[in-house]
Tab-separated table of C-alpha atoms in Angstrom:
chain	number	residue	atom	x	y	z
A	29	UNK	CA	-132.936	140.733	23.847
A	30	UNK	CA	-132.422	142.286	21.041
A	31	UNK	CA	-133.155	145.232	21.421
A	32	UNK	CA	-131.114	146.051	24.609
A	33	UNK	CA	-128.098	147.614	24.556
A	34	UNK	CA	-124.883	145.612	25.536
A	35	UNK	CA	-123.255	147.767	28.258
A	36	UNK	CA	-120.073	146.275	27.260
A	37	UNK	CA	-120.019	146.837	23.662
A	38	UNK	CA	-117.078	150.208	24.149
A	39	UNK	CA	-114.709	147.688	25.829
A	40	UNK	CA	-114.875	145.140	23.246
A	41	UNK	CA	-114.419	147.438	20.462
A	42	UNK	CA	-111.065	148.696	22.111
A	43	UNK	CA	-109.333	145.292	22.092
A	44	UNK	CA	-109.786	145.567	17.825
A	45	UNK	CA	-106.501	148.040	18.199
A	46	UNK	CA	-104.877	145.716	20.136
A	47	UNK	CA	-104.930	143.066	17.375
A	48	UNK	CA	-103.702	145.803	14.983
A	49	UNK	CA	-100.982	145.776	16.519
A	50	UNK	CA	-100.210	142.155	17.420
A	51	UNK	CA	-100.230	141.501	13.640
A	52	UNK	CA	-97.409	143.664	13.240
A	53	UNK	CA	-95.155	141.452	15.271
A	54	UNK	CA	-94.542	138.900	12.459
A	55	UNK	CA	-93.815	141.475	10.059
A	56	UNK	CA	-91.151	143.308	12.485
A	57	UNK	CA	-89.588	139.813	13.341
A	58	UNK	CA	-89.151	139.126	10.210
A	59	UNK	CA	-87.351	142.102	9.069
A	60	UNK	CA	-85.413	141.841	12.167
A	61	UNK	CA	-83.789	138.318	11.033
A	62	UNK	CA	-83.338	139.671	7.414
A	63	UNK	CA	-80.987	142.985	8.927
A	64	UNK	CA	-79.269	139.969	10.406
A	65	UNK	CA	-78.670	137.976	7.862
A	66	UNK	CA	-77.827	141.075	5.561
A	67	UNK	CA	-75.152	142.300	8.106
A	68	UNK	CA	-73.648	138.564	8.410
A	69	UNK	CA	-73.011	138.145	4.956
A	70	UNK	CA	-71.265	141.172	4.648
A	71	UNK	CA	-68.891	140.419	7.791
A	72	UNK	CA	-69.051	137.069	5.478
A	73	UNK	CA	-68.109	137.975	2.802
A	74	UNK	CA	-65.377	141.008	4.380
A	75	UNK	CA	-63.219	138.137	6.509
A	76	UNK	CA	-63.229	135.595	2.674
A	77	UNK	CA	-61.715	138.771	0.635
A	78	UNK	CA	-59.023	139.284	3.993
A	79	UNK	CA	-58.143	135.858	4.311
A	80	UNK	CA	-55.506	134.325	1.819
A	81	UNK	CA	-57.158	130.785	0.262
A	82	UNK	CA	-55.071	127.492	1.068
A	83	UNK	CA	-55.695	127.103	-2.212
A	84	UNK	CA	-52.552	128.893	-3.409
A	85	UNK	CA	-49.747	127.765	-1.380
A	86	UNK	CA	-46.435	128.688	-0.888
A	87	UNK	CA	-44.238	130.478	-3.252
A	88	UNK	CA	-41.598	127.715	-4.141
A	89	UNK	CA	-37.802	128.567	-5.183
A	90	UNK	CA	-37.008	125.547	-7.879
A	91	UNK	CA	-32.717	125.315	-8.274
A	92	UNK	CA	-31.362	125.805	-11.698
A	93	UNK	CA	-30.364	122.716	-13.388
A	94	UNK	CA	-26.861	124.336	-14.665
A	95	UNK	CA	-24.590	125.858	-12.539
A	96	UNK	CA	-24.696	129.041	-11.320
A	97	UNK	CA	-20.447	129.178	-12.066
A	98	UNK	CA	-18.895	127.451	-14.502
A	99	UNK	CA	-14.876	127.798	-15.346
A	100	UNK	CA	-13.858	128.445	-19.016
A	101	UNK	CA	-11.990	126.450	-20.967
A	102	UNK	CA	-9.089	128.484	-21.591
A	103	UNK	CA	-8.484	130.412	-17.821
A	104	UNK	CA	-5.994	132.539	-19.373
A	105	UNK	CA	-3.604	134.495	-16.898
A	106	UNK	CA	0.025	133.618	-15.921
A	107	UNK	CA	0.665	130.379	-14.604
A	108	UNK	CA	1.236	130.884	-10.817
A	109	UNK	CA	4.369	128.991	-9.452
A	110	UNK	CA	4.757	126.529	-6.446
A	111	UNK	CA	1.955	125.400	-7.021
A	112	UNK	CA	3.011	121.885	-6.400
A	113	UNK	CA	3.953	122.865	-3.158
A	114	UNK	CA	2.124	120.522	-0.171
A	115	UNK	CA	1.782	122.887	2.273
A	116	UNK	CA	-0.567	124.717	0.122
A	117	UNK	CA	-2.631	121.989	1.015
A	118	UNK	CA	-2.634	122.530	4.608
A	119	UNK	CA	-3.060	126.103	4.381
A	120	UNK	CA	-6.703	125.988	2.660
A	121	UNK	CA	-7.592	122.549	3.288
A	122	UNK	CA	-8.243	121.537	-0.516
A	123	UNK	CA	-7.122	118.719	-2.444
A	124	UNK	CA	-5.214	118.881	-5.692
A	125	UNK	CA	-5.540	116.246	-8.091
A	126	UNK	CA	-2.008	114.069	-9.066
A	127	UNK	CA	-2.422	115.166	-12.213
A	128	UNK	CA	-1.937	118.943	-11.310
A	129	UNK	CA	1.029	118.237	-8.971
A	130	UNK	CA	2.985	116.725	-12.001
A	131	UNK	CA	2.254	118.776	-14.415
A	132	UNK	CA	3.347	121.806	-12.297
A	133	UNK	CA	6.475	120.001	-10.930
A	134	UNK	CA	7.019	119.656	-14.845
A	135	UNK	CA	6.868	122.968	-15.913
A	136	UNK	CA	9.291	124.554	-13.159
A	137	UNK	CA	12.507	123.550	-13.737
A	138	UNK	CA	14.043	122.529	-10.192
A	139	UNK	CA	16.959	125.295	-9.071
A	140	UNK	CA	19.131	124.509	-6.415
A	141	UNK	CA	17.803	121.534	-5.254
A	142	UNK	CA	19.868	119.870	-2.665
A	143	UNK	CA	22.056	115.921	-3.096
A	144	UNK	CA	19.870	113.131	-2.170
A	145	UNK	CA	20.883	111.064	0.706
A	146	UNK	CA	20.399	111.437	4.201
A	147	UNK	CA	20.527	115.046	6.321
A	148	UNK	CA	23.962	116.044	7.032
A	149	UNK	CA	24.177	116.270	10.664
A	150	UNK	CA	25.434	120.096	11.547
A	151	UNK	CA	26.199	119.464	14.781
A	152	UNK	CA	29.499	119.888	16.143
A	153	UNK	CA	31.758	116.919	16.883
A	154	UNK	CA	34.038	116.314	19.692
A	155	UNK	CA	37.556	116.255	18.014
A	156	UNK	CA	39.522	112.551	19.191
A	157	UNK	CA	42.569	114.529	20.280
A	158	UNK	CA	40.530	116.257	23.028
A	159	UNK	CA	42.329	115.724	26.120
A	160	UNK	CA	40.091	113.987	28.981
A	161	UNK	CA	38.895	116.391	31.634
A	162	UNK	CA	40.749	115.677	34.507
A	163	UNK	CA	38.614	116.285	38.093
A	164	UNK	CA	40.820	118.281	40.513
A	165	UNK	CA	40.286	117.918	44.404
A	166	UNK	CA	39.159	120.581	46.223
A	167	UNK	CA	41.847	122.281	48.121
A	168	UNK	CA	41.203	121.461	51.639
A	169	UNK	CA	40.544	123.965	53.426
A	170	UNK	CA	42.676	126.114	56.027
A	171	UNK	CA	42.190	126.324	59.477
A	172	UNK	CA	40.454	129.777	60.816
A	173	UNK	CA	42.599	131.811	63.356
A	174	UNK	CA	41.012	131.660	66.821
A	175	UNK	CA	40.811	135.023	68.285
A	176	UNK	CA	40.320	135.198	71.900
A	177	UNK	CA	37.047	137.212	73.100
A	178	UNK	CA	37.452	139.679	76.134
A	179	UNK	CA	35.462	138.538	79.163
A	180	UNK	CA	32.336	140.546	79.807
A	181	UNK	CA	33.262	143.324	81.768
A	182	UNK	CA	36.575	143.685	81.458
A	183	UNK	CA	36.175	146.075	78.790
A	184	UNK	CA	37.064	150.013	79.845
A	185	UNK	CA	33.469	151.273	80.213
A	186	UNK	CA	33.636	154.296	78.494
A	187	UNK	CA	31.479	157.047	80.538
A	188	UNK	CA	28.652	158.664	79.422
A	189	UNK	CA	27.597	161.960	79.126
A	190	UNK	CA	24.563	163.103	81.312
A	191	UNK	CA	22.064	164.750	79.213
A	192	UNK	CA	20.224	167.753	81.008
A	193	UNK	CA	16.662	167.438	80.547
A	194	UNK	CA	14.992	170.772	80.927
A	195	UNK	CA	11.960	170.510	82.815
A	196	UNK	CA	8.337	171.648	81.477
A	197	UNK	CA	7.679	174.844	81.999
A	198	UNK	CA	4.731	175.107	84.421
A	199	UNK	CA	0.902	175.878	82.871
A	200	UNK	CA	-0.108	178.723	83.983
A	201	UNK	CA	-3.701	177.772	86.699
A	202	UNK	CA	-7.035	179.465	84.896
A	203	UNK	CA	-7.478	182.708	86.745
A	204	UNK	CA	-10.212	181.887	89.963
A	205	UNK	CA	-11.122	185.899	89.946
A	206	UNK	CA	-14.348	186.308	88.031
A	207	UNK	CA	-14.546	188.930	84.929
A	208	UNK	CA	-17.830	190.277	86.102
A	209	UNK	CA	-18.862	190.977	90.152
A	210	UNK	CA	-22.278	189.231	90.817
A	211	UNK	CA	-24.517	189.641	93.920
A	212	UNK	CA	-27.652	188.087	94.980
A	213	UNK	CA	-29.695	191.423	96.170
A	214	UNK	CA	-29.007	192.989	92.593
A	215	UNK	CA	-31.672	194.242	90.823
A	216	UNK	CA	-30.844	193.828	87.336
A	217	UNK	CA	-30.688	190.574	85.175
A	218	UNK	CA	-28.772	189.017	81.824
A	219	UNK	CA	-31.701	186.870	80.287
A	220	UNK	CA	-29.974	184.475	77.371
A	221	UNK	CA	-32.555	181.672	76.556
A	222	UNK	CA	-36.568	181.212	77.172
A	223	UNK	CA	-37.512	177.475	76.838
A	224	UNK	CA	-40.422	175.483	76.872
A	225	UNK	CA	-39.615	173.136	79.900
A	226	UNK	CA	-37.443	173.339	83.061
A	227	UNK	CA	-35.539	170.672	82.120
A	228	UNK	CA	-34.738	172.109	78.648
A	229	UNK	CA	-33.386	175.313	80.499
A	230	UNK	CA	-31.470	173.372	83.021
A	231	UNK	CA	-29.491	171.166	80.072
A	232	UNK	CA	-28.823	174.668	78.714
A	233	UNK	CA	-27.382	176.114	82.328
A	234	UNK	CA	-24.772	173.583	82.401
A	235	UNK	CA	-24.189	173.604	78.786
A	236	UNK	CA	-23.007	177.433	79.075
A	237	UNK	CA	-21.292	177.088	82.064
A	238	UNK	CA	-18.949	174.090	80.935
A	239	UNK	CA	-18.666	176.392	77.945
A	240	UNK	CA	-17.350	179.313	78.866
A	241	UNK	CA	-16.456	178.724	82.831
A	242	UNK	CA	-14.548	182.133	83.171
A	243	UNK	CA	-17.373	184.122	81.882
A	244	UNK	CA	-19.970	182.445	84.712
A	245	UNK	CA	-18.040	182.099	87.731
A	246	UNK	CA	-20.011	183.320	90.557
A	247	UNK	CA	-23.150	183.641	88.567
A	248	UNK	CA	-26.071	182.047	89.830
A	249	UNK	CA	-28.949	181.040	87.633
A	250	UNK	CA	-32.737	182.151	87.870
A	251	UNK	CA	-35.287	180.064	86.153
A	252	UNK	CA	-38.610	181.715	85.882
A	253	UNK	CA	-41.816	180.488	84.460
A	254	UNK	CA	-43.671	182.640	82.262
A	255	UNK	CA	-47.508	182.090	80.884
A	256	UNK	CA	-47.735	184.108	77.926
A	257	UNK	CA	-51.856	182.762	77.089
A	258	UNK	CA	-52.347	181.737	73.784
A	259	UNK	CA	-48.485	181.265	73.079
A	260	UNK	CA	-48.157	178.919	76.184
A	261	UNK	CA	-45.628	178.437	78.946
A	262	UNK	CA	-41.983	179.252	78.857
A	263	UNK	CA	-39.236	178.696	81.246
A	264	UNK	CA	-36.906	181.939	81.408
A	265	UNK	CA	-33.357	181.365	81.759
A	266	UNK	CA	-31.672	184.469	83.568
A	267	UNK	CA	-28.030	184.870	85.401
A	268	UNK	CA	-27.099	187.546	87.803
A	269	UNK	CA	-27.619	189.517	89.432
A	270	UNK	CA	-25.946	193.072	89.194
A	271	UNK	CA	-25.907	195.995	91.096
A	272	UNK	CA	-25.703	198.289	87.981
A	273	UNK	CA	-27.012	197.852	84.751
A	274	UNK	CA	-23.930	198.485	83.290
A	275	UNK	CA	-22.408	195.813	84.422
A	276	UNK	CA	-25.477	193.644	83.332
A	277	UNK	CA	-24.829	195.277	79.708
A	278	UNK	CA	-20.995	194.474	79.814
A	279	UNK	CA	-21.994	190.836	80.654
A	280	UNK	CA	-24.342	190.781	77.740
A	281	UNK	CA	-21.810	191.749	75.183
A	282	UNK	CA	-19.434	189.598	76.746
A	283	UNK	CA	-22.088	186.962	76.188
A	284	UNK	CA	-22.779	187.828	72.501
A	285	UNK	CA	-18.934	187.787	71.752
A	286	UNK	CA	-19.494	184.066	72.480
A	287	UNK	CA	-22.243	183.621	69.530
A	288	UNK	CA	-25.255	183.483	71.698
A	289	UNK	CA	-27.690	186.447	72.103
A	290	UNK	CA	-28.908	187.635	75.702
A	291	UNK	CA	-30.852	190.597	76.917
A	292	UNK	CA	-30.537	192.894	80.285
A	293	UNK	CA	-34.106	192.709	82.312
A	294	UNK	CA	-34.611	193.403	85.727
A	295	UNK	CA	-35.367	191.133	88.281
């Protein structure tokens, strides 16, 4: 047995690298944790040195014990007068000492003061020898003259003039002769509109002919429907007809003098 070889003995010797490197596990765990620790006592130690301690407190403001103001014994200046006066005291609202009211009523020497005793009364009064007021009567009063009225109608009617109304002159009745001389076996035609329906170029018909009434009596419409292919199907509005195409032009311009726009085709 000893002597034979183990067929196995390659595949057990490749499981010793394999424990190489499951040792190094530990050692990369551990390092791990200390990164971690380093890092979180530096984010530590960053948020102490931001943060103020409770330690210290508030600043406090303590109050002086003197006063801030103090007055001086001698004030100097020149003594201000009426001082004594009481409706100082309702002006500013302070109170002045009794003290301060005599002394000031003291030192100004009273001018002009008025007699003690009761207010005079300044008033006027009735004088004794006033003679009472003595209430006349009303006069009474005198009688109105009557006036007799006339009766109706027996005033003189007076006459009145007749006014001659002058009677409206008479409008003159639109002209029933047509401008332009139309006839159904003319040749020639006065296109003015291509539309895309028949009922479009009917609405326009009757829009030109209550518009201009003179210019289309005796006309007679023609719609004609046109295929044009890839541009699609119009409905071509003409009026005629004429026997010469100068009349055809002369209704054309007579048709652009209204603003629209026609052209002279044949029919």
């Amino acid at each position: 047995m000893a002597g034979r070889e183990n067929p196995f003995e390659d595949d057990y010797r490749g499981f010793d690298v394999r424990e190489d490197e499951a040792a190094r596990g530990p050692l990369i765990l551990t390092l791990a944790i200390g990164v971690l620790l380093i890092f979180g006592g530096v984010v530590w130690n960053t948020y102490r040195q931001g943060v103020r301690p409770a330690t210290d407190g508030l600043p406090s403001v303590i109050a002086e014990a003197q006063p801030f103001k103090q007055l001086p014994a001698d004030p100097g200046g020149n003594p201000v007068k009426y001082t004594d006066k009481q409706f100082y005291d309702a002006m500013d609202a302070s109170q002045r000492s009794e003290a301060d009211m005599k002394l000031a009523s003291a030192t100004t020497p009273a001018t002009g003061a008025l007699a003690g005793g009761p207010p005079a009364d300044l008033r006027p009064v009735p004088s004794e020898t006033l003679a009472e007021e003595t209430v006349t009567a009303a006069p009474t009063p005198q009688p109105l003259p009557v006036t007799d009225l006339p009766l109706p109608g027996s005033e003189a009617k007076q006459p009145i003039s007749a006014v001659s109304i002058k009677p409206p002159e008479p409008i003159a009745p639109l002209s029933s002769q047509a401008r332009f001389t139309f006839t159904e076996s003319g040749t020639f035609l006065v296109q003015i509109a291509a539309l895309r329906s028949e009922e479009a170029a009917e609405t326009a018909w009757r829009r030109v002919t209550s518009s201009a009434p003179e210019l289309y009596h005796g006309a007679s419409k023609r719609i004609q429907r046109a295929d044009l292919g890839s541009e699609g199907v119009f409905y071509r509005l003409r009026v005629g007809a004429f026997a010469e195409r100068s009349e055809a032009v002369a209704f054309c311009e007579a048709i652009k003098e209204t603003g629209a726009n026609c052209i002279v085709v044949t029919g």
